[in-house]
Amino acid sequence: ITDRATLGNYAALAAVLDKPGGCLAGKSTLNRMEHAGKIGQDRHHKFDHDGGAIEKLFVDLFLDAHSEPPVRIVLDLDATDDPIYGEQEGRHFHGYYDCYCYLPLYIFCGRHLLAAKLRPSNIDAADGSAGEVARIVGQVRTRWPKTTIVIRADSGFCRDDLMTWCEANNVQYVLGLAGNSRLVRRITPAMRRARIKAKRTGQPARVFDDFEYRTRKSWSAKRRVIGKAEWTNGGANPRFIVTNVHAAFGPARFLYEDMYCQRGEMENRLKECQGDLFADRTPAPTMRANQLRLWLSSFAYVLMCAVRRIGLAGTKLAAATCGTIRLKLLKIGALVTMSVRRVKLAFASACPDREIFMLAARRL
């Protein structure tokens, strides 16, 4: 609320929005949009937001960012905690995160944000993920019918409904699989070879096993499982993934090391959204209002990605995080002079990144 009260009279922002000398929407107006019901139900609510159109726009912006369809895209799914400190709607305690929080679902493709879905935390991490994936895949295939789509996520998303949907709709998946005694017994010979190799070389050793596996109750079919039998620091470190990628197109080591392990890069995207761009500011009393706040922060992330992709290409900030871009290019002092004919922004002559700022401004 304080940010909105300040930015409503911010000269540079008003000039960018073609309202020089005028005030932007205040905190009360924005709050009415957040808490609005359907238009027509309340005479005080003159405008509303369309959640379906917002969700579609994230995917459209991703598609428009490519000059031609890629051969393959990888969609990363993850859930994270969004701590809350009041009596907000949907408030629940989460044992893993040890706090009261929401559990938003994020879907990225590389640096591109495709979905940010606010959810209560008293659900499974994969709850609703099949529906979100179906929506995004359908929208992508309308424009890119020949692009191969791969779903990647940790063991929290290893659920039969998601895998069954992918198998029925020609979507590949590479998902983490939580270990159990049956799986560990299955890779015992591979673990033995890894232990012998580690003792012989004095270095950690990995051996991969590739086999068919089905759970006793939760899976509807047998699936390909890859087991990593690793011996490191004098102990066993088994890990497993499940996939529908055929062995001819995805050897075990490649799928685990070059495909699945790259999933960790998504953690950096979550830090940018929630740490650098404040997507975790969800103190409104209703989930509808907090979902809108999450979307607004998500649009800030999308805009930052566009600045990085278009304005900063080839510069030292081409791979910078959103926090670094804010610090070096946005959170700097300037003198704004407004006249009838122009708006002039004067920066200090000692501004350390003035060349990059000018280059980005010309490109944008």
C-alpha positions in Angstrom: 0.0 0.0 0.0 2.8 2.4 0.8 4.5 1.7 -2.5 1.3 2.5 -4.4 0.8 5.8 -2.5 4.3 6.8 -3.4 4.3 5.6 -7.1 1.0 7.2 -7.8 2.8 10.6 -7.9 6.1 9.4 -9.4 6.9 11.7 -12.3 9.0 9.3 -14.4 6.4 6.5 -14.2 3.6 9.0 -15.1 5.6 10.1 -18.1 6.1 6.5 -19.3 2.4 5.9 -19.1 1.7 9.2 -21.0 0.2 11.0 -18.0 2.7 13.7 -17.4 1.7 15.9 -14.5 -1.2 13.6 -13.6 -1.7 11.2 -10.8 -1.9 7.5 -11.4 -4.5 5.2 -9.8 -4.2 5.4 -6.0 -4.2 2.6 -3.4 -8.0 2.8 -2.9 -8.7 2.3 -6.6 -6.3 -0.6 -6.9 -7.7 -2.2 -3.8 -11.2 -2.0 -5.3 -9.9 -4.0 -8.3 -8.3 -6.6 -5.9 -11.5 -7.1 -3.9 -14.0 -6.7 -6.7 -16.6 -9.3 -7.3 -18.2 -9.7 -10.7 -19.0 -6.4 -12.4 -22.6 -5.5 -11.8 -22.9 -7.2 -8.4 -21.6 -4.1 -6.5 -22.2 -0.5 -7.6 -18.8 0.5 -6.2 -16.9 -2.0 -8.4 -16.6 -0.5 -11.8 -13.8 -2.7 -13.1 -12.5 -6.2 -12.6 -9.8 -8.6 -13.8 -10.2 -11.7 -16.0 -8.2 -14.5 -14.5 -8.5 -16.7 -17.5 -7.2 -14.0 -19.9 -4.3 -13.3 -17.5 -3.2 -16.9 -17.5 -3.5 -17.1 -21.3 -1.4 -14.0 -21.7 1.6 -15.4 -19.8 1.8 -18.3 -22.4 1.1 -15.9 -25.4 4.0 -13.7 -24.2 6.3 -16.8 -24.1 5.3 -17.8 -27.6 5.7 -14.3 -29.0 9.2 -14.1 -27.6 10.4 -16.7 -30.2 10.9 -15.9 -33.8 10.4 -19.5 -34.8 9.1 -22.6 -33.1 11.8 -24.5 -31.1 12.4 -28.2 -31.7 11.9 -29.0 -28.0 10.8 -27.1 -24.9 11.1 -28.3 -21.3 8.4 -27.2 -18.8 9.7 -27.1 -15.2 7.1 -27.5 -12.4 7.7 -26.6 -8.8 5.8 -25.6 -5.7 7.2 -23.3 -3.0 6.1 -21.8 0.3 4.6 -18.3 0.5 4.6 -17.5 4.3 1.6 -15.6 5.6 1.3 -13.9 9.0 -2.4 -13.0 9.4 -5.8 -14.7 9.1 -5.9 -14.8 5.3 -8.4 -17.1 3.5 -6.7 -20.4 2.8 -4.4 -20.2 5.7 -2.9 -23.5 6.8 0.1 -24.8 8.6 2.6 -26.7 6.4 4.8 -29.3 8.3 7.6 -29.3 5.8 8.1 -25.5 5.7 7.2 -25.2 9.4 5.0 -22.2 9.0 1.6 -20.9 7.9 1.8 -20.4 4.2 0.3 -20.7 0.7 1.7 -23.2 -1.7 1.8 -21.6 -5.1 2.5 -23.6 -8.2 5.0 -22.2 -10.7 5.7 -23.4 -14.3 8.7 -22.1 -16.2 10.3 -22.8 -19.6 13.9 -21.7 -19.1 13.6 -18.2 -17.8 10.1 -17.7 -19.2 7.2 -17.8 -16.6 4.1 -19.6 -17.9 2.0 -20.0 -14.8 1.8 -18.8 -11.2 -1.1 -20.4 -9.4 -1.8 -19.5 -5.8 -3.0 -22.5 -3.7 -3.6 -23.2 0.0 -0.9 -25.4 1.6 -3.2 -28.2 2.9 -2.9 -30.0 -0.5 -0.5 -32.2 -2.3 2.3 -30.3 -4.1 1.1 -31.8 -7.4 -2.6 -30.8 -6.9 -4.0 -29.3 -10.0 -0.7 -29.6 -12.0 -2.2 -31.9 -14.6 -4.9 -29.3 -15.4 -2.3 -26.5 -15.7 0.0 -28.6 -17.9 -3.0 -29.5 -20.1 -4.0 -25.9 -20.5 -0.4 -24.7 -21.3 0.3 -27.6 -23.7 -2.9 -27.0 -25.6 -2.1 -23.4 -26.0 1.5 -24.1 -27.1 0.4 -26.7 -29.6 -2.0 -24.4 -31.3 1.0 -22.3 -32.4 3.8 -24.9 -32.4 2.2 -28.3 -33.3 5.5 -30.0 -34.1 7.5 -28.9 -31.0 8.4 -31.7 -28.6 7.3 -30.9 -25.0 9.0 -32.3 -22.0 7.7 -32.0 -18.4 10.3 -31.9 -15.6 9.7 -31.9 -11.9 10.9 -33.4 -8.6 9.3 -36.4 -6.8 6.5 -34.2 -5.4 5.0 -34.3 -8.9 5.4 -38.0 -9.6 1.7 -38.7 -9.6 -0.2 -41.1 -11.8 -2.7 -38.6 -13.1 0.0 -36.3 -14.5 2.0 -39.2 -16.0 -1.1 -40.8 -17.5 -2.1 -37.5 -19.1 1.3 -37.1 -20.6 1.3 -40.6 -22.0 -2.1 -40.1 -23.6 -1.2 -36.7 -25.1 2.3 -37.4 -26.5 4.1 -35.3 -23.9 7.4 -36.6 -22.5 8.2 -36.4 -18.8 11.2 -36.8 -16.6 10.2 -36.8 -12.9 11.9 -37.5 -9.7 10.8 -40.7 -7.9 11.1 -41.1 -4.1 13.1 -44.1 -3.2 11.8 -47.1 -1.2 13.1 -50.5 -0.1 11.9 -52.2 -3.4 13.8 -49.7 -5.6 16.9 -49.9 -3.4 16.9 -53.7 -3.7 16.5 -53.5 -7.4 19.7 -51.5 -7.9 21.8 -53.5 -5.3 24.1 -55.0 -8.1 24.7 -51.6 -9.6 25.4 -50.2 -6.1 27.9 -53.0 -5.6 29.7 -52.1 -8.8 29.7 -48.4 -7.8 31.3 -49.2 -4.4 34.0 -51.3 -6.0 34.8 -48.6 -8.5 34.9 -45.9 -5.7 37.3 -48.0 -3.6 39.5 -48.6 -6.6 39.7 -45.0 -7.8 39.3 -43.2 -4.5 36.7 -41.0 -6.1 32.9 -41.0 -5.9 31.4 -43.4 -8.5 28.1 -43.6 -10.3 26.5 -46.6 -12.0 23.1 -46.3 -13.7 20.4 -49.0 -13.9 17.5 -48.9 -16.3 14.4 -51.1 -15.6 10.6 -51.4 -15.7 8.8 -50.7 -12.4 5.3 -50.4 -11.1 4.1 -49.4 -7.6 1.7 -51.8 -5.8 -1.3 -49.5 -5.8 -0.7 -45.9 -7.0 0.4 -46.4 -10.6 -1.9 -47.7 -13.3 0.9 -49.1 -15.5 4.6 -50.1 -15.6 7.0 -47.3 -16.3 10.6 -46.8 -17.1 12.7 -46.0 -14.0 16.3 -45.0 -14.0 18.3 -45.6 -10.8 21.4 -43.8 -10.0 23.6 -46.1 -7.8 26.2 -43.7 -6.3 28.9 -44.4 -3.7 30.3 -41.3 -2.2 32.0 -40.4 1.1 32.0 -44.0 2.1 28.2 -44.4 1.8 25.4 -45.2 -0.7 23.5 -42.4 -2.3 20.7 -43.9 -4.4 18.4 -41.7 -6.5 15.6 -42.5 -9.0 13.7 -40.9 -11.8 10.7 -42.1 -13.9 10.3 -41.2 -17.6 8.3 -42.2 -20.7 11.3 -41.2 -23.0 12.3 -44.3 -25.0 15.8 -45.6 -24.3 16.7 -45.1 -27.9 16.2 -41.4 -27.5 17.3 -40.9 -23.9 20.1 -43.1 -22.4 19.9 -43.4 -18.6 23.0 -41.2 -17.8 21.9 -38.5 -20.2 18.3 -38.3 -18.8 19.5 -38.1 -15.2 22.6 -35.9 -15.4 21.9 -33.7 -18.5 18.1 -33.5 -18.2 16.8 -34.1 -14.7 19.6 -32.5 -12.7 19.2 -29.2 -14.7 15.8 -28.9 -12.9 17.7 -27.2 -10.0 18.1 -24.0 -12.2 14.4 -23.4 -11.6 15.2 -22.6 -7.9 16.9 -19.5 -9.1 13.8 -18.4 -11.0 11.7 -18.8 -7.8 14.2 -16.7 -5.9 13.9 -14.0 -8.5 10.1 -14.0 -8.4 9.7 -14.1 -4.6 13.0 -12.5 -3.4 13.7 -9.8 -6.1 10.2 -9.0 -7.2 8.2 -9.6 -4.0 5.7 -12.2 -5.3 5.4 -13.4 -1.7 3.6 -10.2 -0.6 0.2 -11.7 -0.2 -1.3 -10.1 2.9 -4.8 -9.4 1.5 -7.7 -11.2 3.3 -8.9 -13.2 0.3 -7.2 -15.6 -2.0 -8.7 -13.9 -5.0 -6.9 -10.6 -4.1 -3.7 -12.4 -3.3 -3.8 -14.3 -6.6 -4.0 -10.9 -8.4 -1.0 -9.7 -6.4 0.9 -12.8 -7.4 0.1 -12.2 -11.0 1.2 -8.5 -10.9 4.6 -9.6 -9.5 4.7 -12.3 -12.1 4.2 -9.7 -14.8 7.0 -7.7 -13.3 9.2 -10.8 -13.8 8.0 -11.2 -17.4 8.9 -7.5 -18.1 12.3 -8.0 -16.5 12.9 -11.0 -18.8 12.0 -8.9 -21.8 14.4 -6.2 -20.7 17.1 -8.9 -20.3 16.4 -10.6 -23.6 16.0 -7.5 -25.8 17.7 -4.6 -24.1 20.6 -6.3 -22.4 21.6 -8.9 -25.0 25.4 -9.0 -25.4 26.1 -6.8 -22.3 27.5 -7.9 -19.0 24.0 -7.9 -17.6 22.6 -10.3 -20.2 22.4 -13.1 -17.7 21.9 -10.9 -14.6 19.2 -11.7 -12.0 16.2 -9.4 -11.7 17.6 -8.1 -8.4 20.9 -7.1 -10.1 19.0 -5.3 -12.9 16.9 -3.5 -10.4 19.9 -2.4 -8.4 22.1 -1.3 -11.4 19.5 0.1 -13.9 16.3 1.0 -12.0 17.2 2.0 -8.5 19.4 4.9 -9.5 18.9 8.6 -9.0 17.8 10.9 -11.8 16.5 14.4 -12.2 13.1 14.5 -14.1 12.4 17.7 -15.9 9.0 18.0 -17.6 8.0 20.7 -20.2 5.4 21.1 -22.8 7.5 19.4 -25.5 9.4 16.7 -23.6 10.3 14.8 -20.5 14.0 14.9 -19.7 15.7 12.4 -17.4 19.2 13.6 -16.3 21.5 11.0 -14.8 24.7 11.7 -12.9 27.8 11.8 -15.2 29.4 9.2 -12.9 26.6 6.7 -13.3 28.6 3.5 -13.6 26.3 1.7 -16.0 25.2 4.6 -18.1 26.3 3.0 -21.4 24.3 -0.1 -20.7 21.3 2.0 -19.7 21.4 4.0 -22.9 21.9 0.9 -25.0 18.9 -0.8 -23.4 16.7 2.3 -23.7 17.5 2.6 -27.4 16.7 -1.1 -28.0 13.5 -1.0 -26.0 
